[in-house]
Amino acid sequence: MTDRTPFPATGRSWDDLQAEIRSRSAGDLAWKDGRSPVFVFRNDEETYNVGRDAFFECFSENALGRTRAFFGIASMEKDVLDFGLGLFSAPDGAAGAFTSGGSESIFIAMKAARDAFRARTGKGREAALNMVVPITVHPAFDKAANAMDIEMRRAPLREDKRVDVAAMADLIDENTMTLVGSAPCFPHGVIDPIDELSALALKAGTWLHVDACVGGWIAPFFTRNGRPTPDFDFRFEGVRSLSADLHKFGFCPKPASTVFYRRAEDLDRATFRADAWPSGAFATQTLAGTRPGGAVAGAWAVLNFLGEDGYRDAARRLAEMVDGYVAGITAIEGLEMWAKPDVSIINYGSTGLNILAVAERMYDMGWLPGLTKAPRGMHAMLSMIHGGQAQQDYLRDLRVCVEEVRKDPMQASKLEAVY
Ligand SMILES: Cc1ncc(COP(=O)(O)O)c(C=O)c1O
């Protein structure tokens, strides 16, 4: 017997379906109370409502058809991309694309990097290409490498958890199609030394991609508030492409990300074109064909709703919250930060007790613990959903869990790090 759900024999009312959707989700993690350290991002209720309402204004429009049918979507998408080009100090001639998420932005940039490598070197499929990356890059790069048959070469980190640029240099050879740095990396929340990576890329003649999926749309506002985060964008000559997610710290509705290229010719390389079928020319700058028009309208509305003032205010509140978490965590005897957060990701652990046993107890208290495996640690990507009462509750429960584990500090745990 399989447990396959049979196709519904008859239709059902919306009231009935809505009730069932709600009951099916009733057992979900209490993410609205800040219990999930990943997956959901929030500025405030108003921003959320603007994003949602704008999304539903263009619920049916298809961004695939933006140049032939949905001109409103095309013009809003242009605005969003222009905002990003400005924010990331892109030079004249730079270009971008609106995608459905960080993984897609990364994938498509890697395709452009591969094609640029082939154009520059004249090498074809016979050359076994590689990317040289920090060990901390997101698995989206492994996914792209796996699909395009590219070898991943991973460089270790410095003491401060930023990549060791000399180690990256040692891994480069004549078939290195790109270098990568993160702003910030997901595991430890620090921004790689993009200035040094840029210099290395220029010297080696390779592409450099900056993965600013997490920090892109918010880190510049930390800096503008007088709380400097390391620069990571097109100001550095060697940066050839950059990914930045709107649906993370742009506080826009999912699915929405952006990818930018220093040169328009690279957007052209990212573009897929086909004309072999009976329906004629087809071209996309993304992996997706059909794309939700709502995501474009939602991003456009949120960016305009908040404006620079709104993002600076969000960055200020986020910074205060991150500082509060760091102070609260380090005040607990036995815990230490594994890195000093550059933006809003925290990662901490302990040399004196098994942090995974602490995490297990947090889980039992209704928290989904974010984890790292090297070094063993707890982890959270904080947005305003984690502030206020959620922050107080988290720190209180963490204190209780650490107290308990301290009775038998190296006790075993069944937990393993999972994204
Ligand atoms: C640094 C970084 N890059 C890329 C991604 C992938 O983004 P997405 O989940 O939108 O595909 C993430 C996701 O958390 C990330 O943290």
XYZ file of C-alpha atoms and ligand atoms in Angstrom:
435
model
C 0.000 0.000 0.000
C 1.300 3.420 -0.833
C 0.313 6.488 1.167
C -0.314 8.453 -2.035
C -2.990 11.133 -1.636
C -5.796 10.450 -4.154
C -6.785 13.183 -6.636
C -9.829 14.975 -5.174
C -13.016 13.516 -6.686
C -15.068 16.652 -6.135
C -14.289 20.289 -5.476
C -14.448 21.916 -2.053
C -15.331 25.377 -0.833
C -12.707 28.009 -0.100
C -13.905 28.281 3.513
C -13.272 24.594 3.947
C -9.874 24.787 2.242
C -8.785 27.831 4.208
C -9.692 26.093 7.444
C -7.694 23.059 6.393
C -4.652 25.121 5.366
C -4.728 26.720 8.797
C -5.123 23.445 10.622
C -2.347 21.817 8.597
C -0.010 24.682 9.499
C -1.103 24.856 13.123
C 1.699 22.533 14.202
C 4.424 24.581 12.466
C 7.243 26.023 14.458
C 6.121 29.294 16.112
C 8.195 31.335 13.655
C 6.131 34.481 14.231
C 7.440 34.423 17.803
C 11.020 34.328 16.511
C 11.501 30.601 17.094
C 13.123 29.967 13.684
C 16.717 31.196 13.245
C 16.428 31.073 9.412
C 13.835 31.023 6.595
C 11.803 34.113 7.608
C 12.704 37.812 7.673
C 10.760 40.742 9.035
C 11.162 44.468 9.363
C 7.822 45.507 10.827
C 4.125 44.867 10.336
C 3.655 47.845 8.002
C 6.474 46.811 5.659
C 5.142 43.279 5.625
C 1.658 44.485 4.697
C 2.959 46.756 1.913
C 4.936 43.860 0.419
C 1.997 41.490 0.640
C -0.561 43.933 -0.768
C 1.741 44.908 -3.656
C 2.376 41.225 -4.371
C -1.350 40.585 -4.718
C -1.829 43.668 -6.932
C 0.178 41.769 -9.562
C -0.620 38.241 -8.436
C -1.356 36.920 -11.934
C 1.099 38.919 -14.001
C 4.021 36.921 -15.319
C 7.403 38.641 -15.325
C 8.463 36.384 -18.219
C 6.136 38.491 -20.364
C 7.289 41.865 -19.055
C 8.620 43.188 -22.375
C 5.631 42.080 -24.458
C 2.627 42.270 -22.152
C 3.264 43.449 -18.594
C 4.887 46.841 -19.034
C 4.177 47.838 -15.450
C 6.231 44.880 -14.223
C 9.022 45.814 -16.670
C 9.194 49.381 -15.383
C 9.099 48.355 -11.711
C 11.794 45.741 -12.328
C 13.965 48.391 -13.969
C 13.577 50.665 -10.927
C 14.553 47.872 -8.524
C 17.620 47.005 -10.581
C 18.569 50.691 -10.876
C 18.311 51.043 -7.080
C 20.686 48.087 -6.702
C 23.148 49.376 -9.294
C 23.328 52.637 -7.346
C 23.536 51.004 -3.931
C 26.374 48.740 -5.051
C 28.364 51.525 -6.772
C 28.116 49.838 -10.154
C 29.869 51.738 -12.957
C 28.148 52.940 -16.128
C 27.491 50.006 -18.391
C 26.713 47.626 -15.516
C 23.497 45.597 -15.674
C 21.403 43.289 -13.547
C 18.594 40.759 -13.450
C 15.729 40.061 -11.059
C 15.648 36.405 -10.004
C 13.685 34.142 -7.710
C 16.322 33.735 -5.004
C 19.935 33.609 -4.004
C 20.546 30.167 -5.458
C 19.271 31.269 -8.848
C 21.279 34.512 -8.794
C 24.407 32.515 -7.979
C 23.732 29.833 -10.581
C 23.224 32.268 -13.380
C 26.285 34.349 -12.427
C 28.379 31.164 -12.452
C 27.140 30.364 -15.944
C 28.166 33.853 -17.066
C 31.583 33.396 -15.393
C 32.072 30.080 -17.155
C 31.193 31.518 -20.525
C 33.445 34.530 -19.944
C 36.309 32.167 -19.082
C 35.746 30.261 -22.296
C 35.585 33.483 -24.312
C 38.811 34.785 -22.739
C 40.882 31.615 -22.967
C 39.423 30.021 -26.059
C 39.151 26.772 -24.052
C 36.144 24.556 -24.658
C 34.456 21.645 -22.935
C 37.711 19.674 -22.703
C 39.077 22.026 -20.024
C 38.196 20.909 -16.470
C 37.261 24.199 -14.841
C 37.380 25.064 -11.145
C 36.081 27.743 -8.777
C 38.212 28.839 -5.852
C 36.020 29.651 -2.854
C 36.131 30.092 0.920
C 34.951 26.945 2.756
C 32.084 29.091 4.038
C 30.336 29.763 0.703
C 26.685 28.735 0.432
C 25.924 25.306 -1.131
C 24.287 27.162 -4.052
C 27.835 27.330 -5.481
C 28.212 23.543 -5.100
C 24.875 23.147 -6.857
C 26.004 25.287 -9.790
C 29.373 23.515 -9.885
C 27.706 20.130 -9.800
C 25.324 20.989 -12.653
C 28.053 22.520 -14.819
C 30.796 19.979 -14.026
C 33.066 22.445 -12.274
C 35.494 21.485 -9.510
C 35.124 23.267 -6.150
C 38.386 24.258 -4.467
C 37.852 25.398 -0.899
C 40.183 27.673 0.993
C 40.448 27.742 4.809
C 39.729 30.746 7.021
C 41.820 33.128 9.048
C 41.433 33.337 12.811
C 38.623 35.938 12.392
C 36.672 33.507 10.150
C 37.264 35.515 6.973
C 38.865 33.638 4.127
C 42.635 33.325 4.014
C 43.396 35.106 0.737
C 46.900 33.614 0.444
C 45.342 30.148 0.643
C 42.897 31.144 -2.120
C 45.860 32.296 -4.241
C 47.547 28.909 -3.824
C 44.488 27.130 -5.234
C 44.279 29.160 -8.454
C 45.517 27.634 -11.691
C 45.036 28.249 -15.417
C 41.562 26.672 -15.292
C 40.160 28.794 -12.462
C 37.038 30.417 -13.875
C 36.083 32.423 -10.770
C 36.901 33.377 -7.211
C 34.126 33.955 -4.680
C 33.775 35.969 -1.471
C 30.711 36.381 0.759
C 29.187 39.489 2.327
C 28.632 38.039 4.849
C 29.107 34.255 4.795
C 26.192 32.343 6.257
C 28.053 30.165 8.820
C 29.918 32.873 10.752
C 28.324 36.146 9.630
C 31.527 37.926 8.605
C 32.363 39.645 5.331
C 35.350 38.200 3.451
C 38.153 40.643 2.565
C 36.691 41.641 -0.796
C 39.375 44.329 -1.299
C 42.087 41.651 -1.166
C 40.082 39.189 -3.247
C 39.546 41.906 -5.838
C 43.279 42.532 -6.068
C 43.881 38.788 -6.360
C 41.274 38.409 -9.121
C 42.795 41.269 -11.118
C 46.271 39.798 -10.736
C 45.128 36.307 -11.737
C 42.870 37.619 -14.514
C 39.856 35.742 -13.125
C 36.262 36.676 -12.403
C 35.294 37.536 -8.787
C 31.725 36.986 -7.614
C 30.558 38.567 -4.353
C 27.750 36.693 -2.689
C 25.932 39.480 -0.864
C 22.677 37.490 -0.744
C 22.414 38.102 2.997
C 24.046 41.498 3.477
C 23.587 43.224 0.137
C 20.438 45.232 0.687
C 21.138 46.113 4.356
C 24.894 46.268 5.080
C 25.393 49.573 3.195
C 22.891 51.179 5.580
C 24.849 49.981 8.611
C 27.821 51.848 7.147
C 25.760 54.958 6.347
C 24.597 54.947 9.989
C 28.208 55.261 11.097
C 28.608 51.596 12.019
C 31.043 50.561 9.312
C 30.773 47.154 7.718
C 33.579 46.198 5.338
C 32.943 47.389 1.753
C 32.146 44.567 -0.632
C 30.773 45.956 -3.882
C 31.716 47.213 -7.377
C 33.929 49.900 -5.829
C 36.553 47.170 -6.051
C 37.625 46.862 -9.678
C 37.978 43.084 -9.545
C 34.336 42.483 -8.569
C 32.695 41.244 -11.750
C 29.305 40.073 -10.398
C 27.308 40.357 -7.186
C 24.205 38.590 -5.851
C 21.901 40.292 -3.310
C 18.590 38.912 -2.068
C 15.600 41.188 -1.744
C 13.686 38.521 0.161
C 16.204 38.458 2.999
C 17.306 41.813 4.414
C 15.574 43.836 1.696
C 12.454 42.715 3.664
C 10.617 42.065 0.362
C 8.209 39.171 -0.248
C 9.613 35.888 -1.535
C 10.750 34.936 -4.151
C 13.016 37.865 -4.971
C 16.729 38.336 -5.514
C 18.996 40.373 -7.751
C 22.222 39.666 -9.592
C 24.430 42.392 -11.039
C 27.276 42.381 -13.558
C 29.993 45.008 -13.952
C 29.654 44.763 -17.745
C 26.464 44.488 -19.776
C 28.183 41.859 -21.932
C 28.182 39.575 -18.889
C 24.411 39.862 -18.502
C 24.363 38.851 -22.141
C 26.467 35.802 -21.248
C 24.035 34.924 -18.464
C 21.172 35.146 -20.938
C 19.916 31.897 -22.399
C 18.667 32.055 -25.987
C 17.036 29.394 -28.111
C 15.328 29.442 -31.458
C 15.259 25.793 -32.496
C 11.625 25.006 -31.788
C 8.554 25.941 -33.850
C 7.591 28.860 -31.581
C 10.597 31.005 -32.468
C 13.049 33.037 -30.378
C 13.067 32.521 -26.611
C 15.386 34.292 -24.180
C 15.677 34.564 -20.380
C 18.207 36.188 -18.062
C 17.203 33.760 -15.328
C 16.912 30.013 -14.851
C 13.187 30.377 -14.344
C 10.889 30.945 -17.290
C 7.626 32.063 -15.736
C 8.282 34.374 -12.780
C 5.789 35.915 -10.336
C 4.937 39.497 -11.239
C 3.932 39.912 -7.609
C 7.532 39.488 -6.471
C 8.590 42.414 -8.649
C 5.713 44.650 -7.515
C 6.309 43.608 -3.894
C 10.009 44.484 -4.043
C 9.361 47.763 -5.830
C 6.756 48.761 -3.247
C 8.843 47.798 -0.197
C 11.953 49.601 -1.495
C 9.903 52.731 -2.156
C 7.943 52.414 1.087
C 11.082 52.276 3.214
C 13.462 54.417 1.177
C 16.917 55.214 2.511
C 15.437 56.516 5.802
C 13.508 53.312 6.372
C 16.472 51.044 5.638
C 18.732 53.141 7.853
C 16.194 52.862 10.622
C 15.963 49.097 10.091
C 19.767 48.837 10.125
C 19.923 50.818 13.373
C 17.340 48.603 15.078
C 18.985 45.470 13.716
C 22.401 46.565 14.997
C 20.982 47.266 18.451
C 19.331 43.878 18.504
C 22.485 42.050 17.386
C 24.468 43.881 20.088
C 21.839 42.829 22.629
C 22.150 39.182 21.615
C 25.955 39.298 21.703
C 25.941 40.945 25.144
C 23.363 38.461 26.456
C 25.184 35.416 25.095
C 28.656 36.405 26.221
C 27.276 37.208 29.692
C 26.458 33.505 30.072
C 29.437 31.776 31.624
C 31.011 29.275 29.251
C 29.694 30.785 25.993
C 31.752 32.756 23.494
C 31.185 34.243 20.043
C 32.977 32.374 17.261
C 33.090 35.577 15.215
C 32.236 39.245 15.621
C 29.083 39.741 13.512
C 29.487 42.195 10.624
C 25.759 42.381 9.991
C 23.056 40.231 11.588
C 24.246 36.622 11.772
C 25.470 35.344 15.123
C 27.515 32.191 15.726
C 28.683 31.135 19.167
C 29.797 28.084 21.090
C 31.829 26.880 24.004
C 35.126 25.203 24.712
C 33.949 23.996 28.114
C 30.647 22.307 27.328
C 28.944 20.486 24.480
C 26.998 23.259 22.737
C 24.950 20.691 20.832
C 23.559 19.433 24.138
C 22.510 23.034 24.837
C 20.944 23.224 21.375
C 19.043 20.003 22.007
C 17.518 21.455 25.155
C 16.631 24.665 23.303
C 14.863 22.498 20.733
C 12.883 20.791 23.490
C 11.813 24.269 24.640
C 10.368 25.065 21.191
C 13.344 26.797 19.524
C 14.699 25.566 16.213
C 18.416 25.846 16.929
C 20.648 26.956 14.061
C 23.899 24.992 14.219
C 27.419 25.018 12.834
C 29.636 21.948 12.815
C 33.106 23.500 12.529
C 33.499 24.925 15.034
C 30.543 23.357 16.822
C 28.199 26.181 17.527
C 24.767 27.697 17.617
C 23.721 30.114 14.933
C 20.956 32.555 14.029
C 20.219 34.939 11.162
C 18.449 37.670 13.094
C 15.758 39.999 11.811
C 13.218 42.030 13.759
C 11.094 38.957 14.309
C 13.785 37.939 16.822
C 13.690 41.204 18.797
C 11.695 42.338 21.833
C 10.012 39.540 23.738
C 11.539 36.847 21.495
C 15.028 38.085 22.360
C 14.301 38.090 26.103
C 12.770 34.616 25.922
C 15.678 33.254 23.873
C 18.332 34.564 26.240
C 16.390 33.384 29.307
C 15.960 29.870 27.898
C 19.571 29.756 26.720
C 20.734 30.578 30.252
C 18.559 27.780 31.656
C 19.796 25.243 29.092
C 23.461 26.116 29.676
C 22.946 25.776 33.454
C 21.550 22.292 32.973
C 24.283 21.153 30.604
C 26.933 22.513 32.934
C 26.026 19.719 35.387
C 27.540 17.247 32.892
C 29.311 19.552 30.418
C 30.503 17.047 27.819
C 27.321 14.975 27.685
C 26.477 13.527 24.274
C 23.887 14.984 21.909
C 21.962 13.463 19.030
C 21.930 16.718 17.062
C 23.831 17.371 13.870
C 24.230 20.647 11.977
C 21.504 21.004 9.315
C 20.604 24.153 7.415
C 25.171 33.616 1.939
C 24.016 33.009 1.211
N 24.045 32.904 -0.124
C 23.039 32.357 -0.822
C 21.917 31.859 -0.193
C 20.833 31.192 -1.007
O 19.661 31.922 -1.009
P 18.239 31.268 -1.403
O 17.844 30.401 -0.247
O 17.378 32.470 -1.577
O 18.409 30.488 -2.656
C 21.826 31.960 1.201
C 20.660 31.440 1.919
O 20.580 31.490 3.132
C 22.906 32.524 1.924
O 22.886 32.598 3.272
